[in-house]
Coordinates of C-alpha atoms in Angstrom, one line a residue:
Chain A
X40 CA 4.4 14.4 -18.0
X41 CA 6.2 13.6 -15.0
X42 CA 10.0 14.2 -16.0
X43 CA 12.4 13.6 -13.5
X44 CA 14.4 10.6 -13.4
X45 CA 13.1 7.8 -11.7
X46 CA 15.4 6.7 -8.3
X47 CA 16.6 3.2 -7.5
X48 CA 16.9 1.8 -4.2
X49 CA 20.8 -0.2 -3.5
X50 CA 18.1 -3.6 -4.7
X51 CA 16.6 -2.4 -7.4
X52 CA 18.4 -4.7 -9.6
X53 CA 18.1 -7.4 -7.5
X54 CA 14.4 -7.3 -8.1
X55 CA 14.2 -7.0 -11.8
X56 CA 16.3 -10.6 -12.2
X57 CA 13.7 -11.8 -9.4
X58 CA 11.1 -10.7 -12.4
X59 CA 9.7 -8.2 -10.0
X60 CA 7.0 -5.7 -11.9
X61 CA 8.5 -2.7 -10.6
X62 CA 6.6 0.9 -10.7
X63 CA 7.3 4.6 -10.0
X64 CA 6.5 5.3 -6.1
X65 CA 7.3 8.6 -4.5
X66 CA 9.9 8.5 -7.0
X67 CA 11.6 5.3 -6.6
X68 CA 11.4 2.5 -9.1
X69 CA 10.3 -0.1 -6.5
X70 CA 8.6 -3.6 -6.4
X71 CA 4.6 -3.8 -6.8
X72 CA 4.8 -7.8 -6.8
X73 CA 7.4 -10.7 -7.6
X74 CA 4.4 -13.6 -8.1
X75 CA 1.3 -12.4 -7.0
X76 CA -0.5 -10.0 -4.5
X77 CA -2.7 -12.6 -2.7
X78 CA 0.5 -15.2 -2.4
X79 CA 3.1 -12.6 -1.5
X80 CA 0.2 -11.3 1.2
X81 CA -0.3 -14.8 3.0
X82 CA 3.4 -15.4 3.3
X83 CA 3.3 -12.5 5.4
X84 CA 0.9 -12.7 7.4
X85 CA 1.6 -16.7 7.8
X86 CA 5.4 -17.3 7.3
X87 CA 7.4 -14.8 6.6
X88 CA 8.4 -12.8 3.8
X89 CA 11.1 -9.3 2.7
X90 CA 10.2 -6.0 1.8
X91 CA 12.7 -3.3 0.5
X92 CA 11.6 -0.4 1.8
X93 CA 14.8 1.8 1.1
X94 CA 13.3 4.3 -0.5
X95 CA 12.0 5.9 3.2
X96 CA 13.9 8.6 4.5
X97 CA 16.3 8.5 7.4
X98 CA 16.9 11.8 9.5
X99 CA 19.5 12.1 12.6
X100 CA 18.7 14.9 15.0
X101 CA 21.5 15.4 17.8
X102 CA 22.0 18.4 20.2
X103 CA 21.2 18.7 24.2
X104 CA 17.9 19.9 23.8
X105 CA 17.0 17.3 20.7
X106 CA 13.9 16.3 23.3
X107 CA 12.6 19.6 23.0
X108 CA 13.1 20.1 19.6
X109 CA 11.3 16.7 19.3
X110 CA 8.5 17.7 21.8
X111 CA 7.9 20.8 19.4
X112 CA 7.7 19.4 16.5
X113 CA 6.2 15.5 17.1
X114 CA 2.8 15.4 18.5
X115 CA 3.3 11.7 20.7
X116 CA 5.5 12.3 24.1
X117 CA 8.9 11.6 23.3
X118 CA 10.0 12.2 26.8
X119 CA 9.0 8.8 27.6
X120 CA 11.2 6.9 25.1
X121 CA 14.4 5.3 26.6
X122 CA 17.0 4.6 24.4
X123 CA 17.1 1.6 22.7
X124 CA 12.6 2.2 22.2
X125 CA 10.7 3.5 18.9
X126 CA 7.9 5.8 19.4
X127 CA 5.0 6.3 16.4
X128 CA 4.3 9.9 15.4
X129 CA 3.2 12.9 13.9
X130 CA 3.9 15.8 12.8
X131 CA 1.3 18.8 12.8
X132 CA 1.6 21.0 10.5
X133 CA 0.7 24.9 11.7
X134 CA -2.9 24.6 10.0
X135 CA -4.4 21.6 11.4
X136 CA -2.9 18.9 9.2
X137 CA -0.3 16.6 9.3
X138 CA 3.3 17.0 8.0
X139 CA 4.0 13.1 7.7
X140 CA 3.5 10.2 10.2
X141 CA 6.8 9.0 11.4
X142 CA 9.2 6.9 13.5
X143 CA 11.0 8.2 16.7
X144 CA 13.8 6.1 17.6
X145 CA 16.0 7.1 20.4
X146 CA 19.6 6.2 20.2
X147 CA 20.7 8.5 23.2
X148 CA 19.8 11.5 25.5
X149 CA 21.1 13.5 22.7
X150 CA 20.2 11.5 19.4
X151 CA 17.2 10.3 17.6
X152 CA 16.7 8.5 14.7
X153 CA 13.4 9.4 12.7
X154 CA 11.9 7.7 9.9
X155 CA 9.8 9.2 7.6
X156 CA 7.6 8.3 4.2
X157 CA 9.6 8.6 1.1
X158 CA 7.4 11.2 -0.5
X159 CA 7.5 14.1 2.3
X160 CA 11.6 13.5 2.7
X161 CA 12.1 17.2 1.6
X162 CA 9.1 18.5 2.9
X163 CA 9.9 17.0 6.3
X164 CA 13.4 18.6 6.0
X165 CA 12.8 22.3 5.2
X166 CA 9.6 22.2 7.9
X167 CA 12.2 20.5 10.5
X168 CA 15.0 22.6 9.9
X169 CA 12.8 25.9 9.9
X170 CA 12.6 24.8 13.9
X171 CA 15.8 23.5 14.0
X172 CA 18.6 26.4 14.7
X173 CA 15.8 27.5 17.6
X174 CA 16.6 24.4 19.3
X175 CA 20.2 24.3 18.5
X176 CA 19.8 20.7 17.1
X177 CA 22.0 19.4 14.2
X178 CA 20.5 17.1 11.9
X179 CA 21.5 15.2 9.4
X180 CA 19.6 13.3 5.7
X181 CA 21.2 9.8 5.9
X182 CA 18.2 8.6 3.4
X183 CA 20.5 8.3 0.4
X184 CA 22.9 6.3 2.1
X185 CA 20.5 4.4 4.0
X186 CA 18.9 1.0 3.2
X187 CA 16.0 -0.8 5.0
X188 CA 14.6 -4.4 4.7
X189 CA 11.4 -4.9 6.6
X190 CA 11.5 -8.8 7.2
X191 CA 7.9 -9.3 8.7
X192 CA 5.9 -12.6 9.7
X193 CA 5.2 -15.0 12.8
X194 CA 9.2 -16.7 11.1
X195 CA 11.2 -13.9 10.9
X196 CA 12.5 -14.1 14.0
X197 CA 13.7 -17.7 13.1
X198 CA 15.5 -16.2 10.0
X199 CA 16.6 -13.7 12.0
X200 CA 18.4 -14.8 14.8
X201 CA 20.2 -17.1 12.7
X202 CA 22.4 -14.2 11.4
X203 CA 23.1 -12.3 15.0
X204 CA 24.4 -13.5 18.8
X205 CA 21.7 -10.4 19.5
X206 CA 19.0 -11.4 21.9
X207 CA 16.0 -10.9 19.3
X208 CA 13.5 -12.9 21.3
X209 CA 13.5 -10.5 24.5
X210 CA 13.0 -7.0 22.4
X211 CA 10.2 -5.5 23.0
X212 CA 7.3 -4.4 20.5
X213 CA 9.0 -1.1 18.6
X214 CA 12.5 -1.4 20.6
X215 CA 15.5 -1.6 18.7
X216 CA 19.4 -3.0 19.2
X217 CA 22.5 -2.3 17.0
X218 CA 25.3 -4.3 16.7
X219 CA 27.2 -7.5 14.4
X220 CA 24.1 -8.5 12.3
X221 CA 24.7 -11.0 9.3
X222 CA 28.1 -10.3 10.0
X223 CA 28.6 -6.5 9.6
X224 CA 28.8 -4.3 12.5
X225 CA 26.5 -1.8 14.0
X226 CA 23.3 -2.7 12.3
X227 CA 20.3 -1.3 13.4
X228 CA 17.5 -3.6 14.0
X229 CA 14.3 -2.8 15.3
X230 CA 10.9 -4.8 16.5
X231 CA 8.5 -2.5 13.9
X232 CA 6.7 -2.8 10.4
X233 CA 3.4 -1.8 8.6
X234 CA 1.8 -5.3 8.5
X235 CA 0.8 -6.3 12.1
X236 CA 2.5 -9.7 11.2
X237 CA 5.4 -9.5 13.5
X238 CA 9.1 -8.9 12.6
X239 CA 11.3 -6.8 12.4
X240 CA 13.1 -3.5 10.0
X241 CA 16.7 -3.8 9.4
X242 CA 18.8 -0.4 8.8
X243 CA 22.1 -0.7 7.0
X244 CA 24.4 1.2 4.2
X245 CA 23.9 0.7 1.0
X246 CA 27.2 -0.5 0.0
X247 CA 26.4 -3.6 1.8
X248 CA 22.7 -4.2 0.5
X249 CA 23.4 -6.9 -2.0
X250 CA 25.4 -8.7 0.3
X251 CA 22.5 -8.1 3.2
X252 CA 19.7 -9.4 1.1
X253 CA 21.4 -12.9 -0.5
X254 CA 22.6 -13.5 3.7
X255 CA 18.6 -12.6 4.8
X256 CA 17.4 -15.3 1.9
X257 CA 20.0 -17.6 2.6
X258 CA 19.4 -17.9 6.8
X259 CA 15.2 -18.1 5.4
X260 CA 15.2 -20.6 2.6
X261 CA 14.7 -23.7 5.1
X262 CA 11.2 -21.1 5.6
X263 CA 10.6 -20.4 2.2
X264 CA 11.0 -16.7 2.4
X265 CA 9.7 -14.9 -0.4
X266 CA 9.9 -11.4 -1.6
X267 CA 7.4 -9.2 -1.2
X268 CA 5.9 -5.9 -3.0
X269 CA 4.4 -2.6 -2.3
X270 CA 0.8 -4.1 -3.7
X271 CA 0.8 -6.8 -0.8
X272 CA 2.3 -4.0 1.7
X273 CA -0.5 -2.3 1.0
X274 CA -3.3 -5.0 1.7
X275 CA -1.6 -5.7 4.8
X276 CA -1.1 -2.5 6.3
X277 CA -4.7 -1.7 5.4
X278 CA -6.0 -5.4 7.4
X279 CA -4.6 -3.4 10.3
X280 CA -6.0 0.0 9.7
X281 CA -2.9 1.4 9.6
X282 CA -2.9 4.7 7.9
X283 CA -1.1 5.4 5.0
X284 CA 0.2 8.9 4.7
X285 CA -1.3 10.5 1.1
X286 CA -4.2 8.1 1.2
X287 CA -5.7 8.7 4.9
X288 CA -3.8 11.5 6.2
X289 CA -2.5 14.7 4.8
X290 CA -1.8 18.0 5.1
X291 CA -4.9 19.1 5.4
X292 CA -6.4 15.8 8.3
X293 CA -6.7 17.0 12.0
X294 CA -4.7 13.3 13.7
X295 CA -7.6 13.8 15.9
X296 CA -10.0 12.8 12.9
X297 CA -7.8 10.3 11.6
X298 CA -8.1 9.1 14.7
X299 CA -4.3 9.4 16.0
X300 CA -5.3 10.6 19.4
X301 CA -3.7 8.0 21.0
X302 CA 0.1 9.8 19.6
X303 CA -1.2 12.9 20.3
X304 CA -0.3 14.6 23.4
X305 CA -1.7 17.8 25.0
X306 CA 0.6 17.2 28.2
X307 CA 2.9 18.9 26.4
X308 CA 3.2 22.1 23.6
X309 CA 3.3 21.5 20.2
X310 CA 3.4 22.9 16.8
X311 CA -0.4 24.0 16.6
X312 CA -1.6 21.9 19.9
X313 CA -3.9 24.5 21.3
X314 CA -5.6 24.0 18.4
X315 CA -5.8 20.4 17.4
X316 CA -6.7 20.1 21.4
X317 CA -10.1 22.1 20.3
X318 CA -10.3 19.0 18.2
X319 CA -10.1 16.8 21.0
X320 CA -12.5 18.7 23.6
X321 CA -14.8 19.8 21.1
X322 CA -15.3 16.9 18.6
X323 CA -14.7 17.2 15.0
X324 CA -17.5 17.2 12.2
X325 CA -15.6 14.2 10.6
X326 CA -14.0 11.3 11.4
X327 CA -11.8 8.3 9.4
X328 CA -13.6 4.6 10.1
X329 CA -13.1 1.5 9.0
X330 CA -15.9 -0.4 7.0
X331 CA -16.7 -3.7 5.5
X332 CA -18.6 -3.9 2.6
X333 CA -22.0 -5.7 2.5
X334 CA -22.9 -5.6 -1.2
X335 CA -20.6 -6.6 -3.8
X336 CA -17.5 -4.3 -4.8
X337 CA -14.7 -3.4 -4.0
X338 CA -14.0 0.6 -2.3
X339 CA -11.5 2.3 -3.7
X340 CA -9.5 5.5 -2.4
X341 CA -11.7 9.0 -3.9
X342 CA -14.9 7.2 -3.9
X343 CA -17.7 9.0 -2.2
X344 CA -19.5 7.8 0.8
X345 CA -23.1 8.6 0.4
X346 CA -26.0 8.0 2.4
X347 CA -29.5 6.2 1.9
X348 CA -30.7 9.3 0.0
X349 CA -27.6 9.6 -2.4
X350 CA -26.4 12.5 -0.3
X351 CA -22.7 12.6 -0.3
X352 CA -21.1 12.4 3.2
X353 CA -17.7 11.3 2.6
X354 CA -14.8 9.5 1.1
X355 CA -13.1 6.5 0.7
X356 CA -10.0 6.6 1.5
X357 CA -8.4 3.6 1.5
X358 CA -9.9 0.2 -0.1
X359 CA -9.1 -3.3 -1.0
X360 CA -10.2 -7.3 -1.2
X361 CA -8.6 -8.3 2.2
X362 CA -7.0 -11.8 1.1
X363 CA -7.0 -12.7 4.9
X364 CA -10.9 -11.9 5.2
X365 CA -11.5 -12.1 1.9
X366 CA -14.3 -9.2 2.2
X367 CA -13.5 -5.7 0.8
X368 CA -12.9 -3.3 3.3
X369 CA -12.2 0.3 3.7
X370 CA -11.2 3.0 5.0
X371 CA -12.8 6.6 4.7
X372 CA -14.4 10.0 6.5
X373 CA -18.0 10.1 7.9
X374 CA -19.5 12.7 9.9
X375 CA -18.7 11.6 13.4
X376 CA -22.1 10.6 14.3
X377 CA -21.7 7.4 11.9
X378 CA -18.2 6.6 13.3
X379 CA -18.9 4.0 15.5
X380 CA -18.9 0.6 14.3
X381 CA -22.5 -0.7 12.8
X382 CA -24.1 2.0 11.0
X383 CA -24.8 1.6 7.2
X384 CA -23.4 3.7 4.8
X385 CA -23.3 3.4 0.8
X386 CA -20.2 3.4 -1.3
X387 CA -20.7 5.1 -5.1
X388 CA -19.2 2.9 -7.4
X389 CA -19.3 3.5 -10.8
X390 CA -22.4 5.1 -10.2
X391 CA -24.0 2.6 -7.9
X392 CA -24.6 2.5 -3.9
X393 CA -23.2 -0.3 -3.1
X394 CA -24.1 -0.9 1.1
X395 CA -21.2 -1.2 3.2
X396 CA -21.0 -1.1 7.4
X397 CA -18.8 1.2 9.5
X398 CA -16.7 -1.7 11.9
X399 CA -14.2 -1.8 14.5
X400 CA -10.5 -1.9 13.1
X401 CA -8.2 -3.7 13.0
X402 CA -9.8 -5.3 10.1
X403 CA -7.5 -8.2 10.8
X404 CA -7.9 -9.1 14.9
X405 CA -5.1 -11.4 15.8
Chain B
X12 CA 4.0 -13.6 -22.8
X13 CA 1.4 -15.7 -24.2
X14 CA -0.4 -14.0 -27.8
X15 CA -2.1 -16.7 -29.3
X16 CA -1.4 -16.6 -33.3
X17 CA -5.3 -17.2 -34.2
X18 CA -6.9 -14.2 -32.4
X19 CA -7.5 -10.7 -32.5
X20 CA -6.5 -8.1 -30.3
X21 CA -7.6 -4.5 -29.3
X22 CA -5.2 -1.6 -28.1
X23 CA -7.4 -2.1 -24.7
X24 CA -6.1 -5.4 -24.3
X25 CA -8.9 -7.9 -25.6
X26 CA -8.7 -10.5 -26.9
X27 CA -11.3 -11.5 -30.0
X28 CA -11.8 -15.3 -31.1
X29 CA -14.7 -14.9 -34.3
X30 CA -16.6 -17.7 -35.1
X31 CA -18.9 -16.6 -37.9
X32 CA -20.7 -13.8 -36.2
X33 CA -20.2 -14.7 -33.1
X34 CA -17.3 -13.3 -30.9
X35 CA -15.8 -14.9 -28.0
X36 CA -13.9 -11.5 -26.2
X37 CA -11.8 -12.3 -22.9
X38 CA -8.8 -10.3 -21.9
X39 CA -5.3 -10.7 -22.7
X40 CA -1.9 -12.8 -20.7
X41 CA -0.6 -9.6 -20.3
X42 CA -3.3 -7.7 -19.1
X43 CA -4.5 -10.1 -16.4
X44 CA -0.7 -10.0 -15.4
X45 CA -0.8 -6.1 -15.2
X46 CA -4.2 -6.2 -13.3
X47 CA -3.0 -8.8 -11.0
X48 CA -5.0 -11.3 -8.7
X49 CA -8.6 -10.7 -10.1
X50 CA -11.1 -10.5 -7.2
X51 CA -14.5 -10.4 -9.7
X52 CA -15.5 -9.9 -13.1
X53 CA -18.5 -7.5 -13.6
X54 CA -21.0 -7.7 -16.3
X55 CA -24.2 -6.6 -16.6
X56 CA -25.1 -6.2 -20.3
X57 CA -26.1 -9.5 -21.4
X58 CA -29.0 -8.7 -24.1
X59 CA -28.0 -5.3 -24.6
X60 CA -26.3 -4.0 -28.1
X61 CA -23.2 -2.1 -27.6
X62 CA -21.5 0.4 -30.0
X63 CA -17.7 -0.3 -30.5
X64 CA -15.3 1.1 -27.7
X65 CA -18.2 0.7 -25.5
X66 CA -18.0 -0.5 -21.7
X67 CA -19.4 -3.8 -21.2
X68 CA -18.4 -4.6 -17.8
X69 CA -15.6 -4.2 -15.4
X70 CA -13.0 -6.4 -14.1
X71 CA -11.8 -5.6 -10.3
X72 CA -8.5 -6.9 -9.0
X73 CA -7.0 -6.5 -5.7
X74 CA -4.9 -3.4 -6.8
X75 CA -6.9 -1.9 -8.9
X76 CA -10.1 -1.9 -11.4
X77 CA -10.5 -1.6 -14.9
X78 CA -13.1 -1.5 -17.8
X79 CA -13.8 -3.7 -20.1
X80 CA -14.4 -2.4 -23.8
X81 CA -16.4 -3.8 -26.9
X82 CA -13.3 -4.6 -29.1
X83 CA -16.3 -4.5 -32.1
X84 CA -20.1 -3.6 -32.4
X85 CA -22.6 -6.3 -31.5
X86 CA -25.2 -7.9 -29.2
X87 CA -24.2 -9.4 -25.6
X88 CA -25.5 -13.1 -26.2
X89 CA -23.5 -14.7 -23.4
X90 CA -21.7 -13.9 -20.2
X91 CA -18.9 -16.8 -19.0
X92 CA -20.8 -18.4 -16.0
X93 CA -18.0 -19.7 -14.5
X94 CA -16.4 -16.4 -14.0
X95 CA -18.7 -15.6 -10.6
X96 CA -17.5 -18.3 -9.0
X97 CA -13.6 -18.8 -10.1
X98 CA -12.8 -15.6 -11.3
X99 CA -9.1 -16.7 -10.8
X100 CA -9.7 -18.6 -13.9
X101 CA -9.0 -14.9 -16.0
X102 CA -5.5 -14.8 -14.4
X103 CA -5.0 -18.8 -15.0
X104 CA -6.4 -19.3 -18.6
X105 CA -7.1 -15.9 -20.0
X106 CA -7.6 -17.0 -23.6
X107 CA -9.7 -20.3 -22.3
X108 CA -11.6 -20.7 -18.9
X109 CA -11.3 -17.1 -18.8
X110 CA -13.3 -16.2 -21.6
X111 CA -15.7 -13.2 -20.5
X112 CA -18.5 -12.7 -23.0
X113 CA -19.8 -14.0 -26.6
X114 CA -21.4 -11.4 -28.9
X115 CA -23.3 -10.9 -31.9
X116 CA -21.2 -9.2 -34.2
X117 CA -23.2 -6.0 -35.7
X118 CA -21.4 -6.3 -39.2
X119 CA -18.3 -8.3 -40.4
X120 CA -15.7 -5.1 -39.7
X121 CA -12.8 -6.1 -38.0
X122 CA -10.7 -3.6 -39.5
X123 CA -10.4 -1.7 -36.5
X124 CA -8.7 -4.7 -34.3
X125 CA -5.1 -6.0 -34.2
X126 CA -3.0 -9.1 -35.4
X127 CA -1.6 -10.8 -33.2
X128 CA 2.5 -9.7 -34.7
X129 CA 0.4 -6.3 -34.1
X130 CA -0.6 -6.8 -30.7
X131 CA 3.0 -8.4 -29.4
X132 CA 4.6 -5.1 -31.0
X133 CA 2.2 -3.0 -29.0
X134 CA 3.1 -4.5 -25.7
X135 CA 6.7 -5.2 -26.6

């Protein structure tokens, strides 16, 4: 039996007297779902809708050669952020895996922001601070301090802007401003999210969460706003093929399978890059897809991927009922010469081959 | 939470309505509120005799799946037609539209299910 205590965010009362069910993830008592998956999911994706997400960890990293340190230890190229811009990342672990996927922001020459998965905070400390006297770089845990509302959907920029004189309109995708937001100062606000809906994270202190979320639901009940849990966070995330770090990637995925080549950058050296770059010149035996199912069920992550001849070839990552397609799709590792989109693989469910098809993702095209 | 007074109840979360010796078995209010937004309802053993405790079908919601469990022995006479087609109806009306299967009870032993003061304890 699991026995340490369970955490709560700043909110977690907040969303018991909203009759919340609440669960244990990475620790945290948080939100599954307030009235239902499929409801909370299309308010995203059409309106606009709030997710506490406090529970993610929050690391500062200042020091003249923070870049470097950065450059080490992220695999995307973080000499091209500016400040004020948010970069998507990972970081390699020194046998061919991943650490965690993250979030770069760049406050200053000297001073990033990152933003990891609850789960890996303390594994994503000690591995960062085993590189972090080399570089001279101070950092500092701000997660227990730190809350974060991720207010997503095609309205939350109408809810938004209501509570700051900030320009939100003109920011960039993944750019971020701080400064007087629902009437505290130095708020950090940033265009990003896991839902491909469109909105926007907010970053404040915990001593002012209550206060943040009533403001947030006051400026977006001429919208409807809703609260929204982890189950419809996960069915939207998953409609964009995002990859959710446990599920899709861990310590033991090349991002070059996972197909995170596109943050991974050999113009530069990294923790491990001469090897993962073997990955990239030399192909690797498997590779993460997306797929739709063609017969009836629904794929589920540890399911095996089997071919016409029962043979197992992979595994199912990720899997849901899209509510926006409303198909089950999937994601999960093939050998790479099924990972382009239209060759038929079989799911095993509960002992059955059920026929699915490898497809193009986003599941979701906007 | 809903526990109608009239029925029985397994520690699985079924729900048994007897009529004679036939059974009408569905799932309860609190378990198609734990599953969530039901996506299908999976069953494949009409005709076939099933032991006690034994799987007869599945139910798959968007979070997750679960099995479905004989709550007592008997013969698979009937599977809810309307469930292919609205399977919604399980969340909605759980102990009504939602009804899954109607059996032919082996034997007359109910001993082994629970009232419905029995049930509401279980699931506080």
């Amino acid at each position: 039996m699991e026995t340490t205590a369970l955490k709560s965010t700043a909110l977690s009362e907040k969303h018991i007297s909203l009759g919340a069910k609440m669960v244990p993830f990475a620790g945290y008592n948080m939100p599954v779902q307030y009235k239902g998956l499929i409801e909370e999911h299309h308010c995203v994706r059409n309106n606009v809708g709030v997710f506490d997400v406090s529970h993610m960890g929050e690391f500062r990293v200042k020091g003249q050669r923070a870049l470097d340190f950065l450059q080490y230890t992220t695999s995307n190229d973080v000499s091209k952020l500016f400040d004020g811009k948010v970069q998507y990342s990972c970081m390699p672990n020194a046998t061919g895996g991943i650490i965690d996927d993250l979030l770069v922001y760049r406050v200053s020459e000297g001073e990033y922001y990152l933003v990891v998965n609850a789960s890996n905070i303390e594994k994503d400390w000690n591995w960062l601070q085993s590189y972090a006297a080399e570089f001279g770089v101070e950092m500092t845990d701000e997660s227990e301090q730190t809350s974060l509302l991720a207010v997503q959907g095609p309205n939350a920029i109408k809810v938004l802007q209501k509570l700051t004189a900030m320009d939100l309109g003109e920011m960039e995708y993944y750019s971020f401003k701080r400064g007087n937001f629902a009437g505290f100062d130095n708020i950090l606000i940033s265009t990003t999210g896991y839902t491909g809906a469109g909105g926007f994270e907010v970053y404040f202190p915990n001593e002012v969460a209550n206060e943040m979320w009533d403001k947030i639901f006051d400026a977006g009940k001429e919208f409807s706003i809703q609260p929204i849990g982890l189950g419809a966070r996960d069915t939207l995330r998953l409609e964009m093929g995002f990859c959710l770090y446990g599920n899709d990637i861990d310590d033991t995925t090349s991002p070059i399978e996972a197909g995170l080549g596109w943050i991974t950058k050999f113009t530069k050296t990294f923790v491990n890059s001469e090897y993962i770059k073997g990955h990239k010149e030399n192909g690797t035996a498997k590779r993460l897809v997306g797929f739709e199912m063609i017969d009836k069920g629904i794929p589920r992550h540890g399911y095996e991927i089997v071919d016409a001849t029962q043979q197992v070839i992979g595994v199912v990552t990720s899997g849901t009922q899209s509510p926006t397609l409303g198909k089950a799709v999937g994601l999960g590792y093939v050998p790479t010469a099924l990972s382009k989109p239209g060759n038929e693989i079989f799911i095993s469910v509960r002992g059955k081959s059920l026929k699915a098809i490898t497809t193009s993702i986003p599941f979701h095209k906007q | 939470m809903n526990i109608p007074a009239e029925l029985l109840y397994t520690k699985d979360h079924e729900w048994v309505r007897i009529d004679g010796d036939v059974a009408t078995i569905g799932i309860t209010d609190f378990a198609q509120g734990e599953l969530g937004d039901i996506v299908f309802v999976e069953i494949e053993t009409k005709g076939e005799t099933l032991e006690e405790h034994q799987v007869f079908g599945t139910v798959e919601a968007v979070k997750t799946v679960s099995d479905l469990f004989m709550p007592v022995a008997g013969e698979v006479l009937e599977v809810n037609p309307e469930l292919e087609a609205n399977p919604v109806a399980v969340n909605e009306d759980p102990y009504g539209a939602g009804w899954m299967i109607k059996i032919k009870m082996s034997n007359k032993d109910t001993s082994g299910l629970l009232s419905a003061d029995a049930y509401k304890q279980l699931v506080g």
